[in-house]
Amino acid sequence: MSEMNVPEVFGSNVFNEKVMKERLPKETYKALKQTIEKGLPLRPEVAAIVANAMKDWALERGATHYTHWFQPLTGSTAEKHDSFISPTDDGGVIMEFSGKQLIQGEPDASSFPSGGLRATFEARGYTAWDATSPAFLKEDASGDVTLCIPTAFCSYNGEALDKKTPLLRSMKAVSDQALRVLRAMGDTTATRVISTVGPEQEYFLVDLEYYQERLDLIACGRTLFGAPGPKGQELEDQYFGPIKDRVADYMKDLDLELWKMGISSKTKHNEVAPAQYEMAPVFSTTNISADHNQLVMETMQKVALRHDMFCLLHEKPYAGINGSGKHNNWSLSTDTGLNLLEPGHTPHDNAQFLVFICALLKAVDTHADIMRATCASSGNDHRLGANEAPPAIISVFLGDELADIFIKIAAGQKNTAKEKAFVKIGVDTLPDLPKDNTDRNRTSPFAFTGNKFEFRMVGSSQSVSGPNVALNTIVAEALDQIARRLEKAKDVNKEIVALIKDTMKDHGRIIFNGNNYSEEWAKEAKKRGLPNVRNSVDALKAFVTPKAMELFSKYGVLSKEELHSRYDIYVEQYSKHINIEAQTAIQMVKRQYLPAVMRYMEELGSSAAASGEYGEVQKAILAEVGALLKSAYKNLKTLEAATKEAQGIWNVEKQAKSYRDKVFTACTALRGDIDALEALLPRDIWPVPVYSDLLFKL
Ligand code: ADP
Ligand code: MG
């Protein structure tokens, strides 16, 4: 086995700090650092030198092309490769890359969704370098190397057409407001507050051969049919189980590719469902994390193909076993290195910690609908609101100890010698909060895990940008309101006690430490007035309420128009996905399942005829199969009609509702018949690989 020198490999394809220091003149390096750290504009002469150094570095590594790499509203990434060549008078070429080419690009944007923000005749869109996320090289298996510049993507008028622009804006918003709170509490050293994210990525692997025989996996990323096999996940033998050689090989290759791009892949393990796995990186600044997570998803799929496997990122590839999510670990830290969601060691740090927890409670309770909306997709509907992790009701898990502190302070209880949990703000330190994993509530959609919050609703295939744009912005608003109180206060510590009391009174209902899967919780949540939105079409509306418009425009994150465009695009995406599923189901039933069923019936018929008095059994089976065939055919016709009807609706919202209420339900009914038939038909007649092939033959 060849040895891998990890420290040498790590970041070898990144134009990182180390490379910049080596290759840039001191002054240029300093100027670029100012841009990266303080957000100062990059001067053209600096950009020119950086571009040239970047090009030389990329050429030495075999790159011929560069691309402005961006994240359109499709949720995936986009890249148009331009070569560095520039023709010379004598018929040759030189390799060139200018400062302007580094800073800005003008891709034809007409084929990206804009939700009405940009008319097709104004095809131009602009990409602008996000200097805070380092440039990197992407390598193909063929050896092709491309220099990738992480960019934001805007319309001619500066409206955001992508997922990165609002994310950067939201990071600024939360930084500004958090700083005010810190200042009001006497912190004079921090100059920036950074939102950090560590997204844990779940995925499934399937053998490529089986994958290729399943049109539903190819077209929809999930199985639309499939009877449960004899074994699912009930033995609980997969989670953290030993990793099979073939998968371990894949993971090793994946790590290598990620490390080269400076992605700190840290943890890998088997997940709960068979053939399900997880990768978690070390957390990073939110925009870098979001970029990296896109690369993680892309690389997972690329590397899988090299191993004759396919990587499924869909939220629900298989019925009856766990789906996949993305645990979005989120926190705030100062540029002086203080994690604001970590209980401190001094009374002052603890007061600060409690204030930020107040902000979180207030933010999440006020805007639970927005948080839910950021995780809405047809794929994620199979998790949220479908008796799976986590439920569609947003609540916050604080843990008993921390919740207790809030309850006691809010109740104004007096400190007794025994009750360590009571804290006198500004005087006491907090009791140690348990940080171990064992007693953590795994059922909560938004859980405090000792020094960060873990938002677990995020779908496995989605970009983490949306959820973090929301988190940053709603917390910015809460911090803004808190800052106003603290700035005016004569006695800050007294004001914090009052703040905790008010927060518990107004937003305490959002705290829930119990079992989020239980029926009682659904009932209790209803009593508390917490929303429980079980499908995307309803959930997405939260983007266009007056409350959302005011919030996002106030903090300069998304304008009214930008919100509307997103709403339209996401609702349309929902319809498109269900439409593809319906068309796939129709094709599979007509061209694969029904012909197979009829062949079997023919076999049964002739066998019955040839078997004389012993033909009764065949006839009985024939009757059973025939009844299901009839039902399947009827449900197929219903699905065809429903799909046609939905396709003809022009209003995006009405159309999405039609896909949800008629098409999706018709698909489900059809699946019932086909899955029942699968259980009756001989394996050699069944035309596609079955669940036990897909899940257990890796
Ligand atoms: P788990 O038991 O859920 O796997 P870990 O403590 O291993 O918990 O962390 C999971 C993820 O949370 C990792 O990606 C980790 O880097 C990230 N994380 C840790 N601290 C922070 C933080 N301060 N901000 C954001 N993410 C964090
Ligand atoms: Mg986790």
XYZ file of C-alpha atoms and ligand atoms in Angstrom:
726
model
C 0.000 0.000 0.000
C 1.408 3.362 -0.955
C 1.798 5.801 1.889
C 0.010 9.105 1.718
C 1.687 12.118 3.249
C -1.445 13.855 4.438
C 0.043 17.183 5.554
C 1.715 17.438 2.150
C -1.402 16.477 0.250
C -3.738 18.697 2.245
C -4.506 21.891 0.384
C -2.013 21.080 -2.373
C -4.616 22.211 -4.910
C -5.484 25.432 -3.103
C -4.127 28.903 -3.674
C -4.042 29.303 0.062
C -2.335 31.552 2.580
C 0.911 29.616 2.316
C 1.063 29.842 -1.476
C 0.093 33.511 -1.416
C 2.833 34.262 1.053
C 5.374 32.448 -1.070
C 4.354 33.851 -4.407
C 3.070 37.353 -3.847
C 5.168 40.455 -3.240
C 4.837 41.501 0.400
C 2.746 44.575 -0.347
C 0.369 42.648 -2.588
C -0.004 39.924 -0.011
C -0.820 42.496 2.643
C -3.375 44.238 0.445
C -5.049 40.937 -0.417
C -5.164 39.983 3.265
C -6.930 43.266 3.998
C -9.546 42.366 1.418
C -9.954 38.884 2.810
C -10.046 39.843 6.455
C -11.591 43.279 6.465
C -13.643 43.104 3.292
C -11.810 46.098 1.770
C -12.163 46.401 -2.030
C -9.391 44.863 -4.097
C -7.493 47.516 -6.070
C -7.017 46.750 -9.798
C -3.237 46.840 -9.605
C -3.301 44.358 -6.736
C -5.718 42.106 -8.610
C -3.406 42.084 -11.635
C -0.465 40.826 -9.617
C -2.590 38.238 -7.793
C -4.040 37.001 -11.087
C -0.639 36.552 -12.604
C 0.707 34.659 -9.617
C -2.384 32.495 -9.573
C -2.003 31.709 -13.256
C 1.683 30.767 -12.905
C 0.851 28.526 -9.978
C -2.008 26.888 -11.886
C 0.071 26.397 -15.045
C 2.831 24.706 -13.082
C 0.226 22.218 -11.943
C -0.955 21.474 -15.428
C -3.968 23.775 -15.670
C -4.938 25.063 -19.102
C -8.258 26.642 -18.193
C -9.826 28.759 -15.502
C -13.429 29.150 -14.494
C -15.540 31.444 -12.378
C -17.174 28.832 -10.230
C -20.596 29.878 -8.935
C -23.780 28.637 -7.334
C -26.929 29.441 -9.277
C -30.359 28.958 -7.756
C -30.571 25.423 -9.114
C -28.759 24.423 -5.921
C -25.799 22.960 -7.785
C -22.686 24.666 -9.117
C -21.850 26.110 -12.505
C -18.612 26.524 -14.363
C -17.673 27.696 -17.856
C -14.091 26.928 -18.690
C -11.939 29.526 -20.470
C -8.429 28.690 -21.502
C -5.586 31.006 -20.600
C -4.496 31.236 -24.230
C -4.140 34.590 -25.894
C -3.005 34.679 -29.562
C 0.193 36.493 -30.485
C 1.091 38.244 -33.745
C 3.347 35.467 -34.917
C 0.574 32.886 -34.890
C 1.370 31.455 -31.482
C -0.218 31.901 -28.072
C 0.816 33.019 -24.653
C -0.931 32.118 -21.426
C -2.636 35.131 -19.882
C -4.874 35.876 -16.942
C -5.622 39.486 -16.099
C -6.738 41.128 -12.892
C -10.052 41.904 -14.502
C -10.540 38.282 -15.501
C -9.879 37.282 -11.916
C -12.254 39.790 -10.364
C -15.164 39.702 -12.729
C -16.742 37.475 -15.365
C -19.713 37.918 -17.627
C -21.248 34.536 -18.329
C -24.343 34.317 -20.485
C -26.838 33.848 -17.726
C -30.015 33.354 -19.697
C -30.276 29.654 -19.008
C -30.062 29.928 -15.252
C -33.206 30.386 -13.209
C -33.715 34.006 -12.254
C -37.346 33.936 -11.139
C -38.091 36.986 -13.233
C -35.150 39.016 -11.939
C -33.556 39.162 -15.325
C -35.351 39.128 -18.657
C -33.803 36.759 -21.183
C -32.796 39.642 -23.407
C -30.584 40.937 -20.628
C -28.715 37.707 -20.802
C -25.654 39.010 -19.062
C -24.955 38.100 -15.506
C -21.877 39.001 -13.558
C -19.653 36.805 -11.500
C -17.463 38.475 -8.902
C -14.610 36.858 -6.987
C -15.330 36.038 -3.355
C -11.781 36.630 -2.183
C -12.635 35.220 1.235
C -12.915 31.758 -0.316
C -9.605 30.644 -1.835
C -9.147 29.693 -5.479
C -8.474 26.001 -6.064
C -7.692 23.472 -8.754
C -10.134 20.840 -9.837
C -8.658 17.666 -11.239
C -10.455 15.232 -13.511
C -9.696 11.551 -13.588
C -8.392 12.234 -17.116
C -5.781 14.575 -15.642
C -7.523 17.724 -16.806
C -6.830 20.562 -14.355
C -8.911 23.729 -14.028
C -8.326 26.787 -11.895
C -11.592 27.548 -10.076
C -12.350 31.013 -8.742
C -15.218 30.983 -6.221
C -17.565 33.750 -7.284
C -20.860 35.409 -6.537
C -23.347 35.708 -9.400
C -25.506 38.805 -9.940
C -27.716 40.389 -12.559
C -26.880 43.578 -14.415
C -28.660 45.509 -11.646
C -26.775 43.780 -8.887
C -29.620 41.472 -7.879
C -28.429 38.185 -6.495
C -28.946 35.301 -8.915
C -27.108 32.846 -6.728
C -26.782 31.337 -3.278
C -23.472 32.891 -2.320
C -24.376 36.581 -2.531
C -27.066 36.526 0.163
C -24.872 34.291 2.291
C -22.074 36.869 2.285
C -24.587 39.624 3.015
C -26.060 37.650 5.915
C -22.622 37.028 7.384
C -22.041 40.765 7.417
C -25.451 41.389 8.979
C -24.924 38.998 11.851
C -21.391 40.260 12.394
C -22.533 43.890 12.636
C -25.294 43.167 15.133
C -23.278 40.725 17.212
C -20.530 43.322 17.528
C -23.032 45.825 18.896
C -24.031 43.367 21.590
C -20.399 42.666 22.427
C -19.652 46.383 22.628
C -22.666 46.981 24.849
C -21.266 44.308 27.123
C -17.889 45.969 27.236
C -15.918 43.984 24.653
C -13.630 46.389 22.835
C -11.260 43.948 21.158
C -13.356 42.012 18.658
C -13.684 43.671 15.272
C -15.655 40.979 13.460
C -17.971 38.141 14.332
C -17.815 35.142 12.060
C -20.556 32.611 11.573
C -19.119 29.130 11.362
C -20.590 25.961 9.932
C -19.669 22.292 9.909
C -22.088 20.345 7.709
C -22.237 16.587 8.222
C -23.066 14.960 4.902
C -25.060 11.738 4.641
C -25.170 9.653 1.467
C -25.945 6.239 0.024
C -23.792 4.131 -2.257
C -25.184 1.665 -4.758
C -23.472 -0.669 -7.200
C -23.290 1.045 -10.573
C -24.613 -1.960 -12.455
C -27.805 -2.066 -10.423
C -28.128 1.687 -10.508
C -28.022 1.712 -14.284
C -30.911 -0.699 -14.471
C -33.145 1.575 -12.394
C -34.596 4.408 -14.427
C -36.031 5.911 -11.243
C -32.605 6.175 -9.634
C -31.144 7.642 -12.807
C -33.891 10.191 -13.408
C -35.063 10.995 -9.878
C -32.250 9.946 -7.557
C -34.672 7.800 -5.596
C -36.591 4.580 -6.034
C -40.199 5.211 -7.011
C -40.956 1.517 -6.595
C -39.567 -1.314 -4.549
C -41.028 -3.775 -2.099
C -39.200 -4.004 1.205
C -36.664 -6.828 1.287
C -36.623 -9.353 4.132
C -34.029 -7.222 5.937
C -33.982 -3.482 6.431
C -32.272 -1.597 9.220
C -34.077 -3.297 12.108
C -31.041 -5.153 13.395
C -29.313 -1.838 13.990
C -26.106 -3.434 12.803
C -25.067 -0.845 10.254
C -24.586 2.351 12.301
C -20.883 2.715 13.112
C -20.450 -0.893 11.917
C -17.223 -2.081 10.331
C -16.748 -0.476 6.925
C -16.591 -2.910 3.996
C -13.379 -2.968 1.998
C -14.987 -1.679 -1.146
C -16.530 1.252 0.700
C -13.370 1.892 2.690
C -11.469 2.096 -0.593
C -13.949 4.621 -1.842
C -13.766 6.676 1.337
C -10.005 6.719 1.190
C -10.073 8.009 -2.356
C -12.727 10.537 -1.420
C -10.650 11.817 1.493
C -7.635 12.209 -0.754
C -9.544 14.241 -3.336
C -11.137 16.410 -0.650
C -7.893 16.973 1.207
C -6.198 18.091 -1.991
C -8.810 20.800 -2.294
C -8.237 21.839 1.301
C -11.496 20.331 2.527
C -10.921 19.036 6.018
C -12.790 15.755 5.793
C -12.491 14.505 9.342
C -14.980 11.789 10.207
C -16.396 8.905 8.191
C -18.687 6.112 9.246
C -21.545 3.819 8.375
C -24.930 5.430 8.961
C -28.145 3.850 10.227
C -29.575 2.507 6.966
C -27.881 -0.227 4.951
C -25.522 1.249 2.320
C -25.762 4.660 4.012
C -22.682 6.610 5.116
C -21.607 9.949 6.507
C -18.698 12.333 6.138
C -18.128 15.274 8.462
C -15.544 17.992 7.910
C -13.972 20.267 10.493
C -16.089 23.409 10.625
C -15.086 26.587 8.857
C -16.294 30.086 7.993
C -19.810 29.732 6.627
C -19.167 30.754 3.031
C -16.146 28.488 2.766
C -18.135 25.665 4.326
C -20.909 26.215 1.818
C -18.424 26.163 -1.070
C -16.762 23.093 0.325
C -20.006 21.262 0.852
C -20.875 21.760 -2.820
C -17.474 20.306 -3.700
C -18.006 17.454 -1.261
C -21.246 16.455 -2.946
C -19.708 16.718 -6.392
C -16.595 14.786 -5.406
C -18.611 12.064 -3.671
C -20.408 11.410 -6.929
C -17.310 11.644 -9.088
C -15.230 9.301 -6.982
C -18.078 6.792 -6.679
C -18.110 6.335 -10.451
C -14.401 5.495 -10.370
C -15.293 2.685 -7.982
C -18.172 1.410 -10.109
C -20.660 2.760 -7.637
C -23.134 5.572 -7.676
C -23.493 8.026 -4.824
C -27.090 8.929 -4.012
C -27.491 12.281 -2.304
C -31.292 12.284 -2.401
C -33.110 12.771 0.900
C -35.075 9.540 0.509
C -33.628 7.040 -1.948
C -35.487 4.089 -0.402
C -38.812 3.694 1.320
C -38.928 2.034 4.717
C -35.411 2.902 5.844
C -33.812 6.149 6.977
C -33.387 9.028 4.600
C -30.388 11.320 4.399
C -29.931 14.730 5.893
C -27.249 17.247 6.446
C -26.611 18.265 10.021
C -25.758 21.921 9.839
C -23.632 22.731 12.892
C -23.622 26.476 13.367
C -22.011 28.915 15.730
C -20.644 32.445 16.033
C -17.132 33.346 16.975
C -15.180 36.564 17.275
C -12.082 37.329 15.242
C -10.296 37.160 18.576
C -11.139 33.462 18.699
C -13.996 33.353 21.178
C -16.859 30.954 20.415
C -19.914 32.942 21.498
C -21.994 29.808 21.989
C -19.524 28.223 24.344
C -20.202 28.702 28.058
C -17.158 30.503 29.391
C -15.107 30.358 32.543
C -15.780 33.845 33.821
C -19.023 35.473 34.965
C -18.708 37.939 32.102
C -18.294 35.247 29.448
C -21.257 33.427 30.881
C -23.469 36.482 30.768
C -22.445 36.901 27.152
C -23.196 33.277 26.431
C -26.688 33.544 27.932
C -27.391 36.677 25.893
C -26.510 34.906 22.659
C -28.650 31.917 23.625
C -31.502 34.398 24.209
C -30.939 35.737 20.700
C -31.147 32.244 19.265
C -34.368 31.415 21.127
C -35.978 34.654 20.064
C -34.811 34.285 16.462
C -35.892 30.695 15.991
C -39.267 31.184 17.651
C -40.035 34.334 15.686
C -38.977 32.865 12.360
C -39.531 29.134 12.641
C -41.517 29.361 9.423
C -38.526 30.749 7.545
C -36.204 28.092 8.895
C -38.658 25.456 7.750
C -38.924 27.075 4.318
C -35.171 26.966 3.784
C -35.302 23.177 3.981
C -38.289 22.714 1.714
C -37.896 20.482 -1.327
C -39.825 17.594 -2.793
C -37.044 15.289 -1.623
C -36.999 16.586 1.923
C -40.790 16.236 2.211
C -40.127 12.527 2.610
C -38.230 13.245 5.814
C -39.901 16.260 7.387
C -43.440 15.507 8.311
C -43.230 11.852 7.357
C -42.578 10.255 10.741
C -38.905 10.588 10.255
C -35.996 12.542 11.571
C -36.584 15.328 12.288
C -40.256 16.320 12.399
C -41.509 19.387 10.560
C -42.125 21.233 13.823
C -39.249 23.514 14.735
C -38.233 23.556 18.370
C -35.001 24.146 20.226
C -33.285 21.575 22.391
C -31.244 23.226 25.127
C -30.621 20.232 27.335
C -32.045 20.002 30.826
C -29.198 21.817 32.557
C -29.202 24.887 30.355
C -32.990 24.995 30.126
C -33.075 24.819 33.902
C -30.812 27.829 34.227
C -33.125 29.822 31.987
C -36.221 28.695 33.820
C -34.767 29.575 37.203
C -33.450 32.962 36.203
C -36.753 33.758 34.536
C -38.648 32.742 37.658
C -36.391 34.937 39.771
C -35.681 32.065 42.121
C -33.251 32.621 44.873
C -29.984 30.821 44.994
C -29.841 28.060 47.543
C -26.667 26.318 48.460
C -27.825 23.096 46.870
C -29.038 24.529 43.623
C -25.970 25.031 41.572
C -28.018 25.673 38.478
C -29.056 29.123 39.624
C -26.764 31.770 38.271
C -26.360 35.344 39.333
C -25.579 37.206 36.158
C -22.249 38.955 36.163
C -21.278 37.296 39.441
C -21.394 33.543 39.008
C -19.964 31.159 36.531
C -22.230 28.539 34.982
C -22.215 25.001 36.205
C -20.509 22.683 33.743
C -22.912 21.777 30.990
C -22.569 18.224 29.748
C -21.018 18.166 26.322
C -20.849 14.447 25.727
C -22.709 12.861 22.874
C -24.477 10.175 24.829
C -27.400 12.029 26.297
C -27.875 14.292 23.353
C -31.316 14.573 21.957
C -31.126 13.070 18.490
C -34.733 13.820 17.678
C -34.604 17.605 17.867
C -34.511 19.645 14.665
C -32.414 22.359 16.314
C -30.244 21.196 19.148
C -27.709 22.924 21.356
C -24.737 20.584 21.459
C -22.462 22.208 24.000
C -20.844 24.935 21.912
C -22.933 25.185 18.747
C -26.409 24.548 17.414
C -27.113 21.654 15.123
C -29.840 22.313 12.556
C -30.918 18.889 11.394
C -33.695 19.640 8.962
C -31.393 20.443 6.101
C -31.744 17.972 3.223
C -28.786 15.884 2.128
C -28.797 17.134 -1.455
C -29.401 20.819 -0.836
C -26.924 23.664 -0.625
C -26.354 24.761 2.959
C -26.444 28.398 1.900
C -30.182 28.949 2.262
C -30.470 27.616 5.821
C -27.450 29.646 6.902
C -28.637 32.810 5.199
C -31.772 32.417 7.292
C -29.955 31.573 10.504
C -27.553 34.481 10.210
C -30.299 36.941 9.370
C -32.839 35.948 11.995
C -30.111 35.984 14.626
C -28.931 39.380 13.356
C -32.417 40.753 13.951
C -32.644 39.320 17.454
C -29.184 40.659 18.308
C -30.137 44.054 16.923
C -33.103 44.214 19.288
C -31.053 42.963 22.199
C -28.271 45.457 21.454
C -30.778 48.298 21.610
C -31.795 47.208 25.083
C -28.282 46.732 26.368
C -27.003 49.961 24.850
C -29.631 51.932 26.759
C -29.312 50.026 30.004
C -27.862 51.668 33.098
C -27.014 48.322 34.646
C -26.216 45.789 31.940
C -26.334 42.788 34.257
C -29.802 43.707 35.499
C -30.920 44.223 31.933
C -29.671 40.768 31.009
C -31.762 39.239 33.771
C -34.755 41.147 32.432
C -33.890 40.004 28.920
C -33.811 36.371 29.989
C -37.172 36.795 31.723
C -38.722 38.387 28.648
C -37.214 35.823 26.325
C -38.611 32.970 28.376
C -42.005 34.641 28.569
C -42.217 35.472 24.875
C -40.265 32.622 23.323
C -39.916 29.904 25.950
C -42.466 27.849 24.031
C -39.812 27.037 21.424
C -37.778 25.039 23.951
C -38.457 21.329 23.911
C -36.131 18.741 25.373
C -38.318 15.656 24.968
C -38.875 13.158 22.187
C -39.669 15.082 19.034
C -41.016 12.001 17.242
C -43.796 11.376 19.722
C -47.454 12.041 19.037
C -47.703 13.924 22.313
C -45.187 16.430 21.064
C -47.218 17.128 17.914
C -50.217 17.794 20.162
C -48.246 19.836 22.658
C -46.621 21.882 19.896
C -50.042 22.678 18.516
C -51.120 23.898 21.923
C -48.041 26.078 22.071
C -48.918 27.526 18.688
C -45.827 26.227 16.928
C -46.214 25.722 13.191
C -46.185 22.199 11.761
C -45.899 22.501 8.013
C -45.660 19.114 6.413
C -45.024 19.931 2.780
C -42.841 22.173 0.685
C -45.562 23.999 -1.192
C -46.990 25.373 2.038
C -43.596 25.829 3.672
C -42.155 27.952 0.875
C -44.784 30.629 1.412
C -42.794 31.806 4.415
C -40.355 33.452 1.989
C -42.919 35.967 0.813
C -44.754 37.021 3.964
C -44.560 40.688 4.999
C -42.543 39.519 8.011
C -39.914 37.876 5.809
C -39.766 40.804 3.399
C -39.171 43.199 6.235
C -36.567 41.013 7.884
C -34.438 40.278 4.843
C -34.601 43.767 3.383
C -33.902 45.481 6.692
C -30.561 43.720 7.000
C -29.734 44.079 3.318
C -29.732 40.348 2.716
C -32.500 39.853 0.171
C -34.791 42.426 -1.391
C -38.495 41.876 -1.935
C -37.809 41.067 -5.569
C -35.036 38.661 -4.692
C -37.322 36.868 -2.242
C -40.116 36.621 -4.781
C -37.752 35.237 -7.359
C -36.587 32.580 -4.962
C -40.109 31.652 -4.030
C -41.065 31.247 -7.681
C -37.977 29.233 -8.512
C -38.332 26.863 -5.571
C -42.037 26.283 -6.123
C -41.348 25.599 -9.771
C -38.526 23.265 -8.878
C -40.926 21.336 -6.685
C -43.340 20.910 -9.586
C -40.576 19.941 -11.979
C -39.290 17.257 -9.664
C -42.708 15.706 -9.123
C -43.328 15.899 -12.861
C -40.109 14.004 -13.599
C -41.059 11.408 -10.987
C -44.500 10.981 -12.530
C -43.116 10.593 -16.020
C -40.519 8.133 -14.823
C -43.141 6.108 -12.974
C -45.362 6.028 -16.032
C -42.515 4.823 -18.242
C -41.347 2.181 -15.847
C -44.847 0.818 -15.373
C -45.701 0.793 -19.045
C -42.428 -0.436 -20.410
C -41.039 -2.617 -17.667
C -43.475 -3.671 -14.981
C -46.701 -4.321 -16.884
C -45.037 -6.309 -19.692
C -43.287 -8.454 -17.075
C -46.544 -9.033 -15.221
C -48.303 -10.026 -18.402
C -45.552 -12.445 -19.336
C -45.923 -14.078 -15.974
C -49.667 -14.295 -16.375
C -49.171 -15.996 -19.694
C -46.851 -18.465 -18.039
C -49.354 -19.088 -15.287
C -52.125 -19.515 -17.818
C -50.328 -22.081 -19.935
C -49.048 -23.852 -16.858
C -52.589 -24.028 -15.509
C -53.851 -25.422 -18.784
C -51.098 -28.005 -18.919
C -51.548 -29.085 -15.352
C -55.089 -30.361 -15.505
C -56.582 -30.737 -12.036
C -53.367 -29.388 -10.512
C -53.807 -26.089 -12.296
C -55.871 -24.669 -9.426
C -52.857 -23.132 -7.741
C -51.765 -21.379 -10.915
C -55.273 -20.088 -11.361
C -55.364 -18.762 -7.825
C -52.096 -16.899 -8.304
C -53.285 -15.713 -11.689
C -56.363 -14.211 -10.076
C -54.268 -12.441 -7.478
C -51.827 -11.071 -10.021
C -54.635 -10.178 -12.389
C -56.448 -8.142 -9.751
C -53.287 -6.185 -9.023
C -52.633 -5.680 -12.711
C -56.097 -4.252 -13.126
C -55.637 -1.915 -10.198
C -52.191 -0.875 -11.430
C -53.588 -0.088 -14.838
C -56.349 2.021 -13.343
C -53.886 3.885 -11.146
C -51.594 4.362 -14.120
C -54.401 6.044 -16.033
C -55.172 8.252 -13.049
C -51.528 9.260 -12.828
C -51.361 10.010 -16.547
C -54.444 12.189 -16.361
C -53.267 13.970 -13.215
C -49.860 14.676 -14.727
C -51.383 16.033 -17.888
C -53.694 18.255 -15.888
C -50.882 19.616 -13.714
C -48.697 20.276 -16.737
C -51.415 22.503 -18.139
C -51.653 24.818 -15.120
C -49.847 28.139 -15.548
C -50.022 29.625 -12.077
C -46.918 28.283 -10.311
C -48.566 27.912 -6.949
C -51.710 26.237 -8.248
C -49.576 23.978 -10.361
C -47.430 22.926 -7.406
C -50.568 22.185 -5.377
C -51.875 20.034 -8.178
C -48.608 18.102 -8.322
C -48.710 17.678 -4.555
C -52.357 16.706 -4.143
C -53.035 14.786 -7.327
C -49.861 13.682 -9.071
C -47.850 12.710 -6.030
C -50.762 10.837 -4.484
C -51.465 9.018 -7.750
C -47.806 7.995 -7.912
C -48.023 6.627 -4.390
C -51.149 4.625 -5.191
C -49.505 3.143 -8.267
C -46.475 2.208 -6.233
C -48.704 0.232 -3.883
C -49.825 -2.086 -6.686
C -46.420 -2.487 -8.258
C -44.754 -3.258 -4.940
C -47.434 -5.854 -4.214
C -46.799 -7.398 -7.623
C -43.078 -7.452 -6.969
C -43.723 -9.616 -3.946
C -45.679 -12.103 -6.071
C -43.537 -12.369 -9.196
C -40.543 -14.649 -9.672
C -37.224 -12.831 -9.350
C -36.140 -13.798 -12.865
C -39.198 -12.222 -14.436
C -39.035 -9.026 -12.383
C -37.424 -6.541 -14.762
C -35.338 -4.427 -12.363
C -32.982 -4.924 -9.397
C -34.843 -5.127 -6.108
C -34.184 -3.542 -2.721
C -31.992 -6.377 -1.484
C -29.787 -5.959 -4.565
C -29.550 -2.208 -4.188
C -28.984 -2.197 -0.448
C -26.988 -5.292 0.328
C -24.845 -6.048 -2.692
C -22.010 -3.586 -2.420
P -21.364 14.895 16.143
O -21.449 14.024 17.345
O -22.699 15.468 15.791
O -20.683 14.217 14.980
P -19.040 16.736 16.462
O -18.660 17.433 17.724
O -18.108 15.722 15.927
O -20.491 16.181 16.651
O -19.223 17.890 15.399
C -19.972 17.771 14.261
C -19.646 18.927 13.357
O -19.774 20.161 14.059
C -18.222 18.908 12.790
O -18.281 19.242 11.431
C -17.573 19.982 13.590
O -16.460 20.538 12.926
C -18.693 20.972 13.732
N -18.435 22.026 14.730
C -17.755 21.938 15.878
N -17.651 23.155 16.464
C -18.273 24.036 15.658
C -18.485 25.449 15.680
N -18.024 26.189 16.667
N -19.153 26.000 14.664
C -19.621 25.255 13.655
N -19.456 23.938 13.572
C -18.786 23.318 14.558
Mg -24.506 15.458 14.277
